[in-house]
XYZ file of C-alpha atoms in Angstrom:
286
model
C -75.495 84.711 183.642
C -72.673 83.419 186.611
C -74.658 80.014 187.070
C -74.267 79.282 183.475
C -70.416 80.103 183.250
C -70.025 77.931 186.621
C -72.033 74.634 185.570
C -70.284 74.658 182.096
C -66.692 74.796 183.675
C -67.581 72.118 185.726
C -68.843 70.047 182.297
C -65.831 71.217 180.595
C -63.234 69.601 183.816
C -65.780 66.328 184.096
C -64.581 65.895 179.896
C -61.056 66.582 180.495
C -61.097 63.979 183.062
C -62.800 61.279 181.314
C -60.659 61.659 178.384
C -57.380 61.432 180.528
C -58.864 58.628 181.969
C -59.117 57.074 178.590
C -55.967 57.851 177.837
C -54.491 56.348 180.074
C -56.074 53.011 180.576
C -55.740 52.276 177.020
C -52.997 50.003 176.023
C -50.110 51.269 174.374
C -49.025 49.962 171.567
C -45.299 49.346 171.227
C -43.454 47.342 167.848
C -41.625 44.369 169.213
C -37.734 44.072 168.282
C -37.060 42.017 165.614
C -33.622 40.370 165.581
C -31.146 40.239 162.633
C -29.403 36.796 162.409
C -27.362 34.510 159.995
C -28.724 30.553 159.992
C -27.114 27.298 158.209
C -29.211 24.378 157.156
C -28.916 21.261 158.988
C -27.079 18.933 156.274
C -25.321 15.287 156.802
C -21.253 15.236 156.144
C -18.505 14.542 157.995
C -16.730 14.997 161.138
C -13.257 14.725 162.186
C -11.752 14.450 165.416
C -7.664 15.405 165.792
C -5.531 15.992 168.531
C -2.011 17.936 168.396
C 0.791 16.428 169.973
C 4.673 17.335 170.533
C 6.947 14.830 169.175
C 11.118 14.446 168.110
C 12.007 13.221 164.349
C 14.221 9.993 163.638
C 15.444 8.394 160.868
C 12.925 5.337 159.557
C 16.372 3.621 158.642
C 19.053 4.478 160.743
C 22.467 2.572 161.639
C 24.986 3.279 164.065
C 28.676 3.184 162.737
C 31.203 2.056 165.083
C 35.119 1.549 164.004
C 36.411 -2.037 163.650
C 39.433 -1.303 165.857
C 40.730 0.945 168.467
C 42.853 3.986 168.148
C 42.975 7.546 168.213
C 40.107 9.535 165.713
C 41.676 11.731 163.346
C 39.408 13.259 161.410
C 35.968 12.899 160.011
C 36.114 12.872 155.967
C 32.201 14.083 155.653
C 30.051 16.730 157.479
C 26.741 16.661 159.556
C 23.902 16.889 156.731
C 26.389 15.219 153.849
C 24.888 12.198 151.990
C 27.272 9.675 151.369
C 27.173 6.421 149.756
C 27.332 2.881 150.932
C 31.396 1.937 151.463
C 32.036 5.438 151.349
C 35.008 6.656 153.971
C 33.229 8.960 157.235
C 36.492 9.202 159.579
C 39.700 8.216 159.618
C 41.807 6.220 163.154
C 45.247 6.438 163.836
C 46.300 2.790 165.183
C 50.008 3.071 166.022
C 51.553 2.699 168.812
C 54.538 3.624 170.545
C 57.339 2.194 168.334
C 55.179 0.788 166.217
C 53.530 2.691 162.823
C 50.611 1.221 160.982
C 48.294 2.126 158.076
C 45.332 4.657 159.303
C 42.297 3.093 159.596
C 39.095 3.668 157.781
C 35.878 4.128 158.996
C 32.987 3.449 155.712
C 29.689 3.883 155.891
C 27.162 0.920 155.939
C 24.018 2.400 153.902
C 23.444 5.115 151.596
C 21.930 7.846 153.510
C 22.846 11.401 155.214
C 25.304 11.349 158.349
C 24.507 13.068 161.296
C 25.803 13.072 164.950
C 29.416 13.802 164.605
C 30.897 14.652 167.867
C 34.688 13.206 168.238
C 37.136 15.568 168.105
C 40.959 15.274 167.256
C 42.879 12.925 169.675
C 40.012 11.090 171.548
C 41.234 7.418 172.043
C 37.866 4.937 170.275
C 37.231 1.105 170.953
C 34.931 -0.462 168.973
C 31.858 0.429 171.087
C 32.706 3.837 170.372
C 29.954 5.980 167.969
C 31.394 7.497 165.096
C 27.901 8.949 163.358
C 24.551 8.186 162.237
C 23.566 6.955 158.770
C 19.940 7.627 158.225
C 18.183 6.763 155.214
C 16.240 9.864 154.114
C 13.751 8.619 151.918
C 11.242 7.715 154.513
C 11.505 9.473 158.407
C 9.379 8.733 161.567
C 7.853 11.654 164.257
C 7.757 9.320 167.835
C 5.661 10.772 170.113
C 4.187 10.194 173.531
C 0.505 9.865 174.822
C -1.468 9.039 177.633
C -3.192 5.638 177.905
C -6.407 7.059 177.052
C -5.429 8.662 173.754
C -3.237 5.437 172.950
C -6.325 3.302 172.659
C -8.432 5.997 169.977
C -5.095 5.325 167.975
C -4.666 2.714 165.341
C -1.956 1.736 162.970
C -2.747 3.451 159.355
C -4.559 6.357 161.069
C -3.688 9.454 158.948
C -1.878 11.870 160.700
C 0.120 15.232 159.614
C 3.726 16.837 160.657
C 5.012 20.149 160.789
C 8.403 21.096 161.658
C 10.668 24.310 160.378
C 7.160 25.795 159.122
C 7.294 22.714 156.748
C 4.129 20.309 156.554
C 4.177 16.666 155.986
C 1.523 13.856 155.749
C 2.053 10.591 157.540
C 0.550 7.748 158.707
C 0.446 5.643 162.195
C 3.099 3.140 161.828
C 3.163 1.630 165.264
C 1.489 2.157 168.302
C 2.754 0.697 171.899
C 0.332 -2.447 172.698
C 0.331 -1.459 176.522
C 1.354 1.838 178.306
C 4.114 1.708 181.092
C 2.822 0.617 184.171
C 4.938 3.290 185.647
C 4.131 6.158 183.514
C 0.747 5.186 182.221
C 2.114 6.149 178.754
C 2.609 4.583 175.269
C 4.776 5.276 172.422
C 3.350 6.370 168.750
C 5.353 6.511 165.546
C 4.346 8.586 162.165
C 5.618 7.945 159.098
C 6.358 10.537 156.426
C 8.638 11.790 153.266
C 10.088 14.693 154.199
C 13.308 15.963 152.195
C 15.888 17.895 154.551
C 18.001 18.097 157.857
C 14.962 17.155 159.934
C 16.616 14.546 162.178
C 16.542 14.991 165.470
C 14.382 18.102 165.793
C 11.043 18.747 167.273
C 7.690 18.634 165.890
C 4.137 18.958 166.021
C 1.780 16.025 165.176
C -1.980 15.862 164.327
C -3.595 12.664 164.885
C -6.966 11.835 163.779
C -8.726 10.081 167.104
C -12.090 9.808 165.536
C -14.678 10.511 162.522
C -17.745 9.228 161.505
C -19.212 9.913 157.766
C -22.716 10.692 156.880
C -24.412 11.756 159.902
C -26.334 15.604 160.642
C -23.733 18.590 161.998
C -24.320 21.767 162.518
C -21.809 24.733 162.830
C -19.855 24.601 166.551
C -21.150 28.454 167.401
C -24.768 26.877 167.076
C -24.714 24.816 169.825
C -25.487 26.420 172.972
C -25.386 24.771 177.153
C -27.109 25.618 180.032
C -27.451 24.044 183.447
C -25.479 20.937 181.393
C -28.128 20.907 178.644
C -27.395 21.488 175.278
C -29.412 23.145 172.535
C -30.065 25.073 169.432
C -32.425 28.038 167.904
C -33.950 26.757 165.528
C -36.050 29.689 162.623
C -39.064 28.612 161.824
C -41.901 31.423 160.412
C -39.651 34.561 161.225
C -39.450 33.340 164.537
C -37.038 31.428 166.529
C -37.948 28.813 168.580
C -35.158 26.665 171.312
C -34.589 22.705 170.463
C -32.904 20.671 173.041
C -30.519 18.274 171.324
C -28.004 15.345 172.340
C -24.735 16.190 170.017
C -21.797 13.361 169.808
C -18.719 14.446 167.928
C -17.473 18.195 167.688
C -14.463 19.634 166.348
C -13.607 23.485 165.941
C -16.139 23.886 163.125
C -19.183 21.624 163.713
C -20.854 19.230 165.782
C -22.684 16.280 165.516
C -26.322 15.898 166.196
C -27.204 12.682 167.246
C -31.379 13.717 167.900
C -33.609 16.951 168.091
C -33.230 17.875 164.890
C -33.872 16.646 161.139
C -31.820 17.368 158.027
C -33.176 20.689 156.312
C -33.791 22.217 159.417
C -32.794 26.114 159.620
C -30.308 26.597 162.610
C -29.335 30.660 163.751
C -25.768 30.704 163.568
C -24.704 34.359 163.838
C -26.790 35.967 166.731
C -27.706 32.891 168.402
C -26.174 34.085 171.557
C -28.568 37.085 171.483
C -32.031 35.692 170.895
C -34.644 34.416 173.015
C -37.379 31.566 172.536
C -40.348 32.428 170.424
C -38.509 36.075 169.291
C -39.096 37.229 166.171
C -35.961 36.946 163.927
C -35.108 37.945 160.219
C -32.340 37.105 158.137
C -29.090 39.521 157.681
């Protein structure tokens, strides 16, 4: 009987070892993680490249006013920012000399416009070379900006532009571009014509100028394009799987990227979640 129990115990131990060995060698099934993503369809569209510059506003038509005769400045008959008509009196001068009295000399506006740069004080001696004021035709204004020679070559007359000053935004157009940059500074000037009401002359402004654009080209969202070792790529979602596709890109702005090659119109590119997926990983739409 004792021998029987010994044999039985040995058999039980062997069975346990065999079962443990099979369990240990059996592969453990793990469920593959599925990443949740968002996507956009590759489609043709328009892409525009703008750049911001800082400039200063001038009058499109402006006239410097000088006196016809010398004398002592008496007073301005207008205030800065006033709108005046042609031949309206702007200032008066005292032409008197010791022992001789003359009628006050009147300085008048040569054009209709707004008065700027009233800088004289009573008693100042003026000649016919002394600036009395500036009269500006306020119907149109010029935003002037200085740019590098590289940028200068990208801007053409008639190019769309936007001017922002004092919280106001105005549509404009480039009306003059320097033919050549300055030999010493390598800079050139650009004039943007716009219509804007208010006292804006001599104020600083931000000018957004269109540098390049393309129409009817394949575009994808900016965030979908990745870069690794100077190679650009996107993840295309197909049959629930993320597939890496190398691409060649063209124009880029803060929203879109032009695709030159590597994708076809109608492809599904991953946008949100593209930073976390791997090539071949299962994905699902959020």
